[in-house]
PDB file of C-alpha atoms and ligand atoms in Angstrom:
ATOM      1  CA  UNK Y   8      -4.331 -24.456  -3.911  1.00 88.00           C
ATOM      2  CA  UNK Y   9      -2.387 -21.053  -3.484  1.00 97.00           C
ATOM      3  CA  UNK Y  10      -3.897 -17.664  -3.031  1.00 98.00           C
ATOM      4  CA  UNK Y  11      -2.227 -14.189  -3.906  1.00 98.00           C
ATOM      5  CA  UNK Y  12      -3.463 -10.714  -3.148  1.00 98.00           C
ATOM      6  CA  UNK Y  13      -3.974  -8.523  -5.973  1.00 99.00           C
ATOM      7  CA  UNK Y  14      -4.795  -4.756  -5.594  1.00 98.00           C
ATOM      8  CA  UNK Y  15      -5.802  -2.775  -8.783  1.00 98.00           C
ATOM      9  CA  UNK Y  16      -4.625   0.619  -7.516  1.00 98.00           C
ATOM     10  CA  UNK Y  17      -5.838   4.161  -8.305  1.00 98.00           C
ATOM     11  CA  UNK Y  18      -4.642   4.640 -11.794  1.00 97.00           C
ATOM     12  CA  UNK Y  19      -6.027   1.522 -12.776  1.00 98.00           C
ATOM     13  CA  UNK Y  20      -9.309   2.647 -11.536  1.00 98.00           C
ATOM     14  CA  UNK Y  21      -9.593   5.679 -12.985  1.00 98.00           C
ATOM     15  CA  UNK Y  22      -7.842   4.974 -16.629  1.00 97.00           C
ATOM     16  CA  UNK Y  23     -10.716   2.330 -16.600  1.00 98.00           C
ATOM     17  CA  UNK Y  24      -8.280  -0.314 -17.124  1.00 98.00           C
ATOM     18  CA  UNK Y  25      -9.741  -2.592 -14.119  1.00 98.00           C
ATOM     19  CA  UNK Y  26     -11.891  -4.858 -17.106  1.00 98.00           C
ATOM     20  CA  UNK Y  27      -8.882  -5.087 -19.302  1.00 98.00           C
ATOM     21  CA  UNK Y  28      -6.645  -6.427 -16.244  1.00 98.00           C
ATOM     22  CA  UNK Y  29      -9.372  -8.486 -14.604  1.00 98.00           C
ATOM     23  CA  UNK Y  30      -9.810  -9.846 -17.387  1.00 98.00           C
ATOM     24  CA  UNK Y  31      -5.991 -10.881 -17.883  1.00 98.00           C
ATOM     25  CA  UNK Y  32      -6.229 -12.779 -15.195  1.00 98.00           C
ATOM     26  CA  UNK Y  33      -9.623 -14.754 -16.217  1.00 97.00           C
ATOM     27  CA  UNK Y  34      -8.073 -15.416 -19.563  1.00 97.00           C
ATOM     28  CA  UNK Y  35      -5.135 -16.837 -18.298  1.00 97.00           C
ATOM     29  CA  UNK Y  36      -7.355 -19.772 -16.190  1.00 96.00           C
ATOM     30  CA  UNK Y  37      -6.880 -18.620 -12.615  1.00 97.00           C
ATOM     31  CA  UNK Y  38      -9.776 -18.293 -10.806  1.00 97.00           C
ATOM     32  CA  UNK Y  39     -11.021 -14.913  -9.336  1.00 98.00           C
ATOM     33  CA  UNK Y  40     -12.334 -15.945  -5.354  1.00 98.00           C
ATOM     34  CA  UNK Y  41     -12.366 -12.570  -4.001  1.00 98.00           C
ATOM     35  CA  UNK Y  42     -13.217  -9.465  -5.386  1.00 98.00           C
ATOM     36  CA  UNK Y  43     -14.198  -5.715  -4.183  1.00 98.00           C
ATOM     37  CA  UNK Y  44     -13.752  -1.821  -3.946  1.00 98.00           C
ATOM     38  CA  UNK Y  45     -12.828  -0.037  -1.057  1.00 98.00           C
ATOM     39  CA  UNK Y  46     -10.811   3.049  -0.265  1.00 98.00           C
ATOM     40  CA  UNK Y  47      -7.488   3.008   2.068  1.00 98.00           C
ATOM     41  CA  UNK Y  48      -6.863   5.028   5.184  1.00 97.00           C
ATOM     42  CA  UNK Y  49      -3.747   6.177   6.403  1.00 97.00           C
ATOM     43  CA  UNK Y  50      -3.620   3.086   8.670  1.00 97.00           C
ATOM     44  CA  UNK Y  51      -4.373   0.599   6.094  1.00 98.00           C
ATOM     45  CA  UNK Y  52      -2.022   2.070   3.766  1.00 98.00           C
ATOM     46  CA  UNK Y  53       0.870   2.010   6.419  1.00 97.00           C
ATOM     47  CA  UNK Y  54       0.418  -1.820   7.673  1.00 97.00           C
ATOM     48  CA  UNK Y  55       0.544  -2.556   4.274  1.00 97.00           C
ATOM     49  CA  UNK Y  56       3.683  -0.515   2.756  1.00 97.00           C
ATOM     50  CA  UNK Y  57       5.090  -0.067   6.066  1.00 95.00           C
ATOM     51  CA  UNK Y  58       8.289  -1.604   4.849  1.00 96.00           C
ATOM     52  CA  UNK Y  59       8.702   1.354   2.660  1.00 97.00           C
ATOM     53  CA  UNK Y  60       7.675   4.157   5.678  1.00 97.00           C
ATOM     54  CA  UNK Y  61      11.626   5.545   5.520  1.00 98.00           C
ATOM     55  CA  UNK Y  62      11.663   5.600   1.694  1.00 97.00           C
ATOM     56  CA  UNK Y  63      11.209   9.657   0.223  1.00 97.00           C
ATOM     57  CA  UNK Y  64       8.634   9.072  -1.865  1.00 96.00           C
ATOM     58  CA  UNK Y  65       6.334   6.980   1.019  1.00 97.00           C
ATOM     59  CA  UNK Y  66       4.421  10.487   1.891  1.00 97.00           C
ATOM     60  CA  UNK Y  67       3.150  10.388  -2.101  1.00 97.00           C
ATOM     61  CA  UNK Y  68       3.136   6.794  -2.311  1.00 97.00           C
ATOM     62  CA  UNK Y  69       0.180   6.845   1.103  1.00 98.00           C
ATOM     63  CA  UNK Y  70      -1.472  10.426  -0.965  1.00 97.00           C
ATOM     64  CA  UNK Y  71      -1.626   8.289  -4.336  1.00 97.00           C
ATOM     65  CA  UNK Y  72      -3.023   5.163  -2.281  1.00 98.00           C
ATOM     66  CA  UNK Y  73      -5.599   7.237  -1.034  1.00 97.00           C
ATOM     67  CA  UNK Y  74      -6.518   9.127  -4.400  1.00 97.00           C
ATOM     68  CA  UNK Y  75      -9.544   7.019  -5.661  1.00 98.00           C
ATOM     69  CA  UNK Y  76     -11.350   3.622  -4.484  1.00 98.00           C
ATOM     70  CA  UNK Y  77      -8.771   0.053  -5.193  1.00 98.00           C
ATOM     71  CA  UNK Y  78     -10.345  -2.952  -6.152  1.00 98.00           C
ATOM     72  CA  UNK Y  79      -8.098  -5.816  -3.898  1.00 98.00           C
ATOM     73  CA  UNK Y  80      -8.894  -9.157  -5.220  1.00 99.00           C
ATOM     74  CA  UNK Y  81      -8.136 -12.770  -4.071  1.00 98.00           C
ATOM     75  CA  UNK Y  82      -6.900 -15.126  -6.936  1.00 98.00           C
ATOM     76  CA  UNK Y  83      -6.285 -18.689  -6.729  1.00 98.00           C
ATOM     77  CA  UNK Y  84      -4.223 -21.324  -8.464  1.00 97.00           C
ATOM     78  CA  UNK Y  85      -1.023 -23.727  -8.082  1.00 96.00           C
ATOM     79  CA  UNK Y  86       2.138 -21.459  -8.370  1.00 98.00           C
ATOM     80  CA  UNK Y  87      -0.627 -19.152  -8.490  1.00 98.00           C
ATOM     81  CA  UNK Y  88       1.834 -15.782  -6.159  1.00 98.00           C
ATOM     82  CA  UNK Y  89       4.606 -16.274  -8.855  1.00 98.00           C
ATOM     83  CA  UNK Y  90       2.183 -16.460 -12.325  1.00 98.00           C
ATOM     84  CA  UNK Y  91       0.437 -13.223 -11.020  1.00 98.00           C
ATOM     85  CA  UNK Y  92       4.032 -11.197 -10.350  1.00 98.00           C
ATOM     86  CA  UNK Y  93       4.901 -12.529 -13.763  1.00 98.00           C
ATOM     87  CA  UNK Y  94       1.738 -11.288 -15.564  1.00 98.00           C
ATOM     88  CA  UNK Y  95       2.444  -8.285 -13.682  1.00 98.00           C
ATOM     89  CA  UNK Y  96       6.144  -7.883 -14.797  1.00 98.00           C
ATOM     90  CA  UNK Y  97       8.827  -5.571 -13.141  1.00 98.00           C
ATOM     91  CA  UNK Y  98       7.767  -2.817 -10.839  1.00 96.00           C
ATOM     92  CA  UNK Y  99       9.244  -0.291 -12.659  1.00 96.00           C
ATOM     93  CA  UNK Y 100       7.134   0.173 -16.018  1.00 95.00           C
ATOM     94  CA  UNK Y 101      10.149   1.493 -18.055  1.00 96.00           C
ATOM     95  CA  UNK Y 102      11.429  -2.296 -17.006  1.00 97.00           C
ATOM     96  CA  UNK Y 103       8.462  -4.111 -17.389  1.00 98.00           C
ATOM     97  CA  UNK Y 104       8.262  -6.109 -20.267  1.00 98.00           C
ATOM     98  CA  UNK Y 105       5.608  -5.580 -23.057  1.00 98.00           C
ATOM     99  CA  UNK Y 106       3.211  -8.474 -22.654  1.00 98.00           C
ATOM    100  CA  UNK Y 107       2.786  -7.679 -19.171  1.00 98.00           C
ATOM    101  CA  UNK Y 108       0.162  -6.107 -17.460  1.00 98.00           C
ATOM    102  CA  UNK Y 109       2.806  -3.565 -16.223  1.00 98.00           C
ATOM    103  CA  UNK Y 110       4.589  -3.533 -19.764  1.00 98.00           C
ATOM    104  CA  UNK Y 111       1.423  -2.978 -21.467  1.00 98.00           C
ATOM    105  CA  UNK Y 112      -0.687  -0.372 -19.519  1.00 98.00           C
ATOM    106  CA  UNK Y 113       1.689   1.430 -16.843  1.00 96.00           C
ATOM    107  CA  UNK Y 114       3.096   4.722 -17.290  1.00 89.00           C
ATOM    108  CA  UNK Y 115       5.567   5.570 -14.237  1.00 93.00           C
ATOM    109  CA  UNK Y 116       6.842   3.859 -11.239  1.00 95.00           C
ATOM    110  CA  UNK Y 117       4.643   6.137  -8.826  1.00 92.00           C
ATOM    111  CA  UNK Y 118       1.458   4.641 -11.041  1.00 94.00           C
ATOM    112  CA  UNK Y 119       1.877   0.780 -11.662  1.00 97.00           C
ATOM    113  CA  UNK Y 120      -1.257  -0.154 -12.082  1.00 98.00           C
ATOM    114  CA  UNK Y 121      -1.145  -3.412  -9.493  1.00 98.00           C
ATOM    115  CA  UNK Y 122       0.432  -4.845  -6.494  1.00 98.00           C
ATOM    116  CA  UNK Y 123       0.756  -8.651  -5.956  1.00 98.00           C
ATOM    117  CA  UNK Y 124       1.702  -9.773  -2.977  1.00 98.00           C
ATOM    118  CA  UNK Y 125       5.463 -11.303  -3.791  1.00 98.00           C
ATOM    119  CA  UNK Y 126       5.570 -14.701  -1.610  1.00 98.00           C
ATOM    120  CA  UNK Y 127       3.350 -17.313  -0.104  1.00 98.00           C
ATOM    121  CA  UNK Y 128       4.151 -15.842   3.181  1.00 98.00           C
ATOM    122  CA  UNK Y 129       3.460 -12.105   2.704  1.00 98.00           C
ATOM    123  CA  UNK Y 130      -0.047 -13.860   0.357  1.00 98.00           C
ATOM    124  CA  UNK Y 131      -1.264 -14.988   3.008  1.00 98.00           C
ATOM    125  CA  UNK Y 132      -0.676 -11.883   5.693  1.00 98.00           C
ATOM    126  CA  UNK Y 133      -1.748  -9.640   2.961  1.00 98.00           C
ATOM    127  CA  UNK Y 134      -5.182 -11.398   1.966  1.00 98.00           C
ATOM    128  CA  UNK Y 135      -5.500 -11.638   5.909  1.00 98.00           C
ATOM    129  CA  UNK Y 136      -5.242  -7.665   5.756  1.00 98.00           C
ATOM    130  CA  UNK Y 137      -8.100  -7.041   3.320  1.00 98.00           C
ATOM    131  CA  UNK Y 138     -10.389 -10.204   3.460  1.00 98.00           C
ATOM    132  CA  UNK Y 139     -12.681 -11.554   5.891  1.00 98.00           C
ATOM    133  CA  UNK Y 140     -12.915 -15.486   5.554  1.00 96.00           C
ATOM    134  CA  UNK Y 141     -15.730 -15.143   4.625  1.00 98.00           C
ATOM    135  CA  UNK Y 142     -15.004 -12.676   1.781  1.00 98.00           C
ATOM    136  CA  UNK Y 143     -13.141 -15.836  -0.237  1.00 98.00           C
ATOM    137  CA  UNK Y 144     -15.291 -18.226  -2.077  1.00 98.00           C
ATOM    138  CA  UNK Y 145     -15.218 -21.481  -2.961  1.00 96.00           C
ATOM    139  CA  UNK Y 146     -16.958 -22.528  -6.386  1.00 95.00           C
ATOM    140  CA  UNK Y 147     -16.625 -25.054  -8.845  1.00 92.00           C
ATOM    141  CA  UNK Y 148     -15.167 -24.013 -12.469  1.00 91.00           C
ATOM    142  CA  UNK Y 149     -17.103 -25.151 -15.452  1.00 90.00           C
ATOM    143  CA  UNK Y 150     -13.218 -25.600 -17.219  1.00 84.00           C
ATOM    144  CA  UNK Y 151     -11.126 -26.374 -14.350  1.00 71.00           C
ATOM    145  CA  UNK Y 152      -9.868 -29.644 -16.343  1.00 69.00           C
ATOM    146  CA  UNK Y 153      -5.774 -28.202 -17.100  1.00 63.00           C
ATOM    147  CA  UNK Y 154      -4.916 -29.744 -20.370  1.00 60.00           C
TER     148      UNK Y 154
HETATM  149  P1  LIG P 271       4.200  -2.372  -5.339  1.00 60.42           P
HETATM  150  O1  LIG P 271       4.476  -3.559  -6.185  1.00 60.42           O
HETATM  151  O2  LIG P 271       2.822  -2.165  -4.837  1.00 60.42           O
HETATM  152  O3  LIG P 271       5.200  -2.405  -4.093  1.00 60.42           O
HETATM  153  C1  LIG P 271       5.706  -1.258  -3.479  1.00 60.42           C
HETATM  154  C2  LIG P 271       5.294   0.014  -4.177  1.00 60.42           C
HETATM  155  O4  LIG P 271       6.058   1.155  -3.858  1.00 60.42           O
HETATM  156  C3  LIG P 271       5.511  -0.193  -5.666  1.00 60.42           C
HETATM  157  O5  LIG P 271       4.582  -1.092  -6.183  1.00 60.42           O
HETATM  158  C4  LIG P 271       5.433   1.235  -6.169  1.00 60.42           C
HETATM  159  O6  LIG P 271       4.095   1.642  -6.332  1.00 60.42           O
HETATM  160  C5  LIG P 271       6.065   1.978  -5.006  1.00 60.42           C
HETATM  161  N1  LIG P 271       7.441   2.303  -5.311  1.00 60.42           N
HETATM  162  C6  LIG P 271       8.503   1.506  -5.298  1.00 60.42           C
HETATM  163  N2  LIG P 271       9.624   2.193  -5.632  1.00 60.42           N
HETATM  164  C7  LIG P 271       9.230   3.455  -5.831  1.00 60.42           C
HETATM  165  C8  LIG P 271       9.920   4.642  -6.189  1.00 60.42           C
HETATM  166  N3  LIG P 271      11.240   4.660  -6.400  1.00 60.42           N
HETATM  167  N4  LIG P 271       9.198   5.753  -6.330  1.00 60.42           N
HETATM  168  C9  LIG P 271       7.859   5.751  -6.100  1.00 60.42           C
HETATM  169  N5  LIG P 271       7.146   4.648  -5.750  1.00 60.42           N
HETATM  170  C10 LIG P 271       7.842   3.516  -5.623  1.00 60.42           C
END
């Protein structure tokens, strides 16, 4: 089974939208193994978008990180890195297609609602970054049967 790392960044916090996307990814069948709030330092923020650090708007990009509590989840499924950057759709909301979380609820580029972590390779670094082990679950689905 394959693991992605979700974050549910500030504006999706505090627009209250963190039910209606949660919940996105419930409907859709994938199961939810990690979940909680915490608030980003400089430090955490820069290991994770440290590939941006030369990029202009990287100063706002750390400030907005750092503006309210994320909620960084661990989701599981097969294919389970590329269904979650679909739901998501393209970073850039004006882009992103209606249907997608991104399409649907994001306003601006520098507010996108979510990250997902865009390979199996940078899933598994990133879910390293903001989960224990023992901060992912294992449980048994009551409608895990794929029809
Ligand atoms: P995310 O999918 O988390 O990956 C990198 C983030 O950098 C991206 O979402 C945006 O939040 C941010 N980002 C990328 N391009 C820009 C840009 N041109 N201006 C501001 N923020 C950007």
């Amino acid at each position: 089974m394959e693991t992605t790392l979700v974050l549910l960044k500030p504006d999706c916090v505090q627009r209250n939208l963190m039910g209606e996307v949660i919940s996105r990814f419930e409907k859709k069948g994938l199961t939810i193994r990690g979940m909680k709030m915490l608030r980003l330092d400089d430090s955490l923020i820069t290991e994770h978008y440290g590939f941006l650090a030369d990029k202009p708007f990287f100063p706002s990009l750390v400030e907005y990180m750092k503006s309210s509590p994320i909620v960084a989840m661990a989701i599981s499924w097969a294919n389970v890195v590329k269904t979650v950057r679909t739901m998501s759709g393209a970073t850039n909301p004006v882009e992103a297609q209606p249907g997608t979380i991104r399409g649907d609820y994001a306003l601006s580029i520098d507010g996108n609602i979510m990250h997902a972590s865009d390979s199996e390779e940078t899933a598994k670094e990133e879910l390293e970054r903001f989960f224990e082990k023992n901060e992912i679950f294992e449980y048994e689905r009551l409608d895990s049967k794929v029809l």
